[in-house]
């Protein structure tokens, strides 16, 4: 069974860069897309972006200028970097496996990792 | 318009049937993209409930069913149980956004 686990700093200062890593276990990263999704406290889900195991990416246009997703299949990890964060970026960040490009679904999720942006 | 609209809340008594709608547009559901549904019990990660409009992953009870038509989709839950109390989200792909779109979510209360 595929399992995902987010990790990283839980507190980031405004204007700095948020960095999270997702470690995948129980399955191969090949042939799938690997994604980040976030959920502000008390609010709904927002897709951040995804990366194919071979490196192509697709980002939410509203976040594209600040977001980079990278992948290291040898370590079975993928990462999120979000620059110039503000309090509005405070959220529960989920990593998830996305089944296919354009028309896929998220079939495996991490437990979520709370990132707070505050000085 | 790149939006999937869900009712903020629905409720029903145990044993009853409820439906949750997901209204899209010609740039997402109406463009032929599939609709997927997630259940999020408070304090936990979302869980895939229905994929490709009508399919249930292994382990999801057949009390949950999905349908899709034109520019909208629906999730139906029959024989409501207290453990069904959760937030439900629809998700699709949007060609104008060139990306993934989630509905705003619906809170189901079992009375």
CSV table of C-alpha atoms in Angstrom, one decimal:
chain,number,residue,atom,x,y,z
A,1,UNK,CA,0.0,0.0,0.0
A,2,UNK,CA,1.4,3.4,-1.0
A,3,UNK,CA,2.0,5.7,1.9
A,4,UNK,CA,3.0,9.4,1.8
A,5,UNK,CA,4.5,11.5,4.6
A,6,UNK,CA,5.1,15.2,4.7
A,7,UNK,CA,7.9,16.8,6.6
A,8,UNK,CA,9.5,20.2,7.0
A,9,UNK,CA,9.5,23.3,9.2
A,10,UNK,CA,6.2,24.0,10.7
A,11,UNK,CA,6.9,27.8,11.2
A,12,UNK,CA,8.0,30.1,8.4
A,13,UNK,CA,8.6,33.8,8.6
A,14,UNK,CA,6.8,36.2,6.2
A,15,UNK,CA,8.7,36.9,3.0
A,16,UNK,CA,10.7,33.7,3.4
A,17,UNK,CA,10.5,30.4,1.5
A,18,UNK,CA,8.4,27.5,2.6
A,19,UNK,CA,10.0,24.1,2.0
A,20,UNK,CA,8.3,20.7,2.4
A,21,UNK,CA,9.3,17.2,1.5
A,22,UNK,CA,7.0,14.2,0.8
A,23,UNK,CA,8.5,10.7,1.3
A,24,UNK,CA,6.8,7.9,-0.6
A,25,UNK,CA,6.8,4.3,0.6
A,26,UNK,CA,5.2,1.1,-0.4
A,27,UNK,CA,5.3,1.7,-4.2
A,28,UNK,CA,7.1,3.0,-7.1
A,29,UNK,CA,7.1,6.7,-8.2
A,30,UNK,CA,7.2,5.7,-11.8
A,31,UNK,CA,4.3,6.4,-14.1
A,32,UNK,CA,2.5,8.6,-11.7
A,33,UNK,CA,2.2,12.3,-11.0
A,34,UNK,CA,3.0,13.7,-7.5
A,35,UNK,CA,1.1,16.6,-6.2
A,36,UNK,CA,0.8,19.2,-3.5
A,37,UNK,CA,-2.6,20.4,-2.2
A,38,UNK,CA,-3.2,22.8,0.7
A,39,UNK,CA,-6.1,23.6,3.0
A,40,UNK,CA,-6.2,26.9,5.0
A,41,UNK,CA,-7.7,26.4,8.5
A,42,UNK,CA,-11.5,26.0,8.2
A,43,UNK,CA,-11.5,26.3,4.4
A,44,UNK,CA,-11.5,24.1,1.4
A,45,UNK,CA,-8.9,22.3,-0.7
A,46,UNK,CA,-6.6,24.2,-3.1
A,47,UNK,CA,-4.5,22.4,-5.7
A,48,UNK,CA,-0.9,23.8,-5.8
A,49,UNK,CA,0.7,21.7,-8.6
A,50,UNK,CA,2.0,18.4,-9.7
A,51,UNK,CA,5.1,16.8,-11.2
A,52,UNK,CA,5.4,13.7,-13.3
A,53,UNK,CA,8.0,11.3,-12.1
A,54,UNK,CA,10.1,12.1,-15.2
A,55,UNK,CA,10.1,15.8,-14.5
A,56,UNK,CA,7.3,17.7,-16.3
A,57,UNK,CA,5.2,20.0,-14.1
A,58,UNK,CA,1.9,21.8,-13.9
A,59,UNK,CA,1.2,24.5,-11.4
A,60,UNK,CA,-1.9,26.4,-10.3
A,61,UNK,CA,-1.7,29.7,-12.2
A,62,UNK,CA,-2.5,31.7,-9.1
A,63,UNK,CA,0.6,30.3,-7.4
A,64,UNK,CA,2.9,29.5,-10.3
A,65,UNK,CA,5.2,32.5,-9.9
A,66,UNK,CA,6.1,31.4,-6.3
A,67,UNK,CA,6.0,27.6,-6.5
A,68,UNK,CA,8.6,25.0,-7.5
A,69,UNK,CA,8.0,21.2,-7.2
A,70,UNK,CA,11.0,18.9,-7.6
A,71,UNK,CA,11.4,15.1,-7.4
A,72,UNK,CA,14.1,12.7,-6.5
A,73,UNK,CA,13.0,9.2,-7.4
A,74,UNK,CA,16.2,7.6,-6.1
A,75,UNK,CA,15.2,8.9,-2.6
A,76,UNK,CA,11.5,8.4,-3.3
A,77,UNK,CA,10.8,12.0,-2.4
A,78,UNK,CA,9.3,15.0,-3.9
A,79,UNK,CA,9.4,18.6,-2.6
A,80,UNK,CA,7.6,21.9,-2.6
A,81,UNK,CA,9.2,25.3,-2.4
A,82,UNK,CA,7.0,28.4,-2.1
A,83,UNK,CA,8.7,31.7,-2.0
A,84,UNK,CA,7.7,35.1,-0.5
A,85,UNK,CA,5.1,33.6,1.9
A,86,UNK,CA,2.5,35.6,3.7
A,87,UNK,CA,0.0,34.8,6.4
A,88,UNK,CA,-2.4,33.7,3.7
A,89,UNK,CA,-0.1,30.8,3.0
A,90,UNK,CA,-0.8,29.4,6.5
A,91,UNK,CA,-2.4,26.0,5.8
A,92,UNK,CA,-2.4,22.3,6.1
A,93,UNK,CA,-0.2,21.0,3.2
A,94,UNK,CA,-1.0,17.6,1.8
A,95,UNK,CA,1.1,15.6,-0.6
A,96,UNK,CA,-0.8,13.2,-2.8
A,97,UNK,CA,-0.4,10.8,-5.8
A,98,UNK,CA,-2.3,12.0,-8.9
A,99,UNK,CA,-3.3,9.3,-11.2
A,100,UNK,CA,-2.9,10.8,-14.7
A,101,UNK,CA,-2.3,14.1,-16.5
A,102,UNK,CA,-5.3,16.4,-17.3
A,103,UNK,CA,-8.1,14.1,-16.0
A,104,UNK,CA,-6.8,12.4,-12.9
A,105,UNK,CA,-7.7,11.9,-9.3
A,106,UNK,CA,-5.8,11.8,-6.0
A,107,UNK,CA,-5.8,8.3,-4.8
A,108,UNK,CA,-3.3,8.4,-2.0
A,109,UNK,CA,-2.7,11.2,0.4
A,110,UNK,CA,-0.3,12.1,3.2
A,111,UNK,CA,-1.7,12.9,6.6
A,112,UNK,CA,-1.1,16.6,6.1
A,113,UNK,CA,1.4,19.0,7.6
A,114,UNK,CA,0.5,22.3,9.2
A,115,UNK,CA,2.7,25.3,8.1
A,116,UNK,CA,2.2,28.5,9.9
A,117,UNK,CA,3.5,31.8,8.5
A,118,UNK,CA,4.3,34.2,11.3
A,119,UNK,CA,7.1,36.3,12.6
B,1,UNK,CA,-15.7,30.0,-15.6
B,2,UNK,CA,-13.2,28.0,-13.6
B,3,UNK,CA,-15.4,27.1,-10.6
B,4,UNK,CA,-17.1,24.0,-9.2
B,5,UNK,CA,-20.0,25.0,-7.1
B,6,UNK,CA,-21.2,22.8,-4.2
B,7,UNK,CA,-23.9,23.5,-1.5
B,8,UNK,CA,-22.2,24.6,1.7
B,9,UNK,CA,-24.1,22.1,3.7
B,10,UNK,CA,-26.6,19.2,3.6
B,11,UNK,CA,-28.2,17.1,6.3
B,12,UNK,CA,-30.3,14.0,6.7
B,13,UNK,CA,-31.4,11.6,9.4
B,14,UNK,CA,-29.9,8.1,9.8
B,15,UNK,CA,-31.1,5.8,7.1
B,16,UNK,CA,-32.1,8.5,4.7
B,17,UNK,CA,-30.7,9.4,1.3
B,18,UNK,CA,-28.9,12.7,0.5
B,19,UNK,CA,-27.4,14.1,-2.6
B,20,UNK,CA,-24.6,16.6,-3.0
B,21,UNK,CA,-24.4,18.5,-6.3
B,22,UNK,CA,-21.3,19.8,-8.1
B,23,UNK,CA,-22.1,22.4,-10.7
B,24,UNK,CA,-19.4,23.1,-13.3
B,25,UNK,CA,-19.2,24.7,-16.7
B,26,UNK,CA,-18.1,24.2,-20.3
B,27,UNK,CA,-14.5,24.5,-19.3
B,28,UNK,CA,-14.5,21.6,-16.9
B,29,UNK,CA,-17.3,19.0,-16.5
B,30,UNK,CA,-18.9,20.2,-19.7
B,31,UNK,CA,-15.7,19.7,-21.6
B,32,UNK,CA,-15.8,16.0,-20.8
B,33,UNK,CA,-13.4,15.9,-17.9
B,34,UNK,CA,-14.3,13.3,-15.2
B,35,UNK,CA,-15.5,14.2,-11.7
B,36,UNK,CA,-14.0,12.7,-8.6
B,37,UNK,CA,-15.3,12.9,-5.0
B,38,UNK,CA,-13.5,12.9,-1.7
B,39,UNK,CA,-14.6,12.5,1.9
B,40,UNK,CA,-12.8,14.3,4.6
B,41,UNK,CA,-13.7,13.3,8.2
B,42,UNK,CA,-12.8,16.2,10.6
B,43,UNK,CA,-9.1,16.1,11.6
B,44,UNK,CA,-8.1,13.6,8.8
B,45,UNK,CA,-6.8,13.8,5.2
B,46,UNK,CA,-9.3,13.6,2.3
B,47,UNK,CA,-10.0,10.1,1.1
B,48,UNK,CA,-10.9,9.2,-2.5
B,49,UNK,CA,-14.6,8.2,-2.5
B,50,UNK,CA,-15.6,8.1,-6.2
B,51,UNK,CA,-13.4,8.3,-9.2
B,52,UNK,CA,-14.1,8.8,-12.9
B,53,UNK,CA,-17.7,9.9,-12.2
B,54,UNK,CA,-19.1,6.6,-11.0
B,55,UNK,CA,-16.4,4.2,-9.8
B,56,UNK,CA,-15.8,3.3,-6.1
B,57,UNK,CA,-12.3,2.4,-4.9
B,58,UNK,CA,-12.0,-0.9,-3.1
B,59,UNK,CA,-13.4,-0.6,0.4
B,60,UNK,CA,-15.9,2.2,-0.3
B,61,UNK,CA,-19.4,1.0,0.6
B,62,UNK,CA,-21.9,0.8,-2.3
B,63,UNK,CA,-24.1,3.3,-0.3
B,64,UNK,CA,-22.0,5.9,-2.1
B,65,UNK,CA,-22.6,6.5,-5.8
B,66,UNK,CA,-21.7,9.1,-8.3
B,67,UNK,CA,-23.3,10.4,-11.5
B,68,UNK,CA,-22.5,13.0,-14.1
B,69,UNK,CA,-24.4,14.9,-16.7
B,70,UNK,CA,-23.7,17.8,-19.0
B,71,UNK,CA,-22.0,20.4,-16.8
B,72,UNK,CA,-22.8,18.9,-13.4
B,73,UNK,CA,-22.3,15.9,-11.2
B,74,UNK,CA,-23.8,14.4,-8.0
B,75,UNK,CA,-22.8,12.3,-5.1
B,76,UNK,CA,-25.6,10.2,-3.5
B,77,UNK,CA,-25.4,8.6,-0.1
B,78,UNK,CA,-28.1,6.1,0.8
B,79,UNK,CA,-28.7,4.6,4.2
B,80,UNK,CA,-27.1,7.5,6.0
B,81,UNK,CA,-24.9,6.5,9.0
B,82,UNK,CA,-23.4,8.7,11.7
B,83,UNK,CA,-19.9,8.0,10.4
B,84,UNK,CA,-20.8,9.6,7.1
B,85,UNK,CA,-20.7,13.0,8.8
B,86,UNK,CA,-17.8,14.7,7.0
B,87,UNK,CA,-16.9,17.3,4.4
B,88,UNK,CA,-17.3,16.2,0.8
B,89,UNK,CA,-15.4,17.7,-2.2
B,90,UNK,CA,-15.8,17.2,-5.9
B,91,UNK,CA,-12.8,17.6,-8.2
B,92,UNK,CA,-12.2,17.9,-11.9
B,93,UNK,CA,-9.9,19.3,-14.5
B,94,UNK,CA,-10.4,22.8,-16.0
B,95,UNK,CA,-9.1,23.6,-19.5
B,96,UNK,CA,-9.2,27.4,-18.9
B,97,UNK,CA,-7.2,27.0,-15.7
B,98,UNK,CA,-5.1,24.3,-17.3
B,99,UNK,CA,-5.2,22.6,-14.0
B,100,UNK,CA,-7.0,20.8,-11.2
B,101,UNK,CA,-10.1,22.3,-9.7
B,102,UNK,CA,-11.8,21.4,-6.4
B,103,UNK,CA,-15.3,22.3,-5.4
B,104,UNK,CA,-15.7,24.4,-2.3
B,105,UNK,CA,-16.8,21.5,-0.2
B,106,UNK,CA,-20.1,20.4,1.4
B,107,UNK,CA,-20.5,19.6,5.1
B,108,UNK,CA,-22.8,16.7,5.7
B,109,UNK,CA,-24.6,16.6,9.0
B,110,UNK,CA,-26.3,13.4,10.2
B,111,UNK,CA,-29.1,14.5,12.4
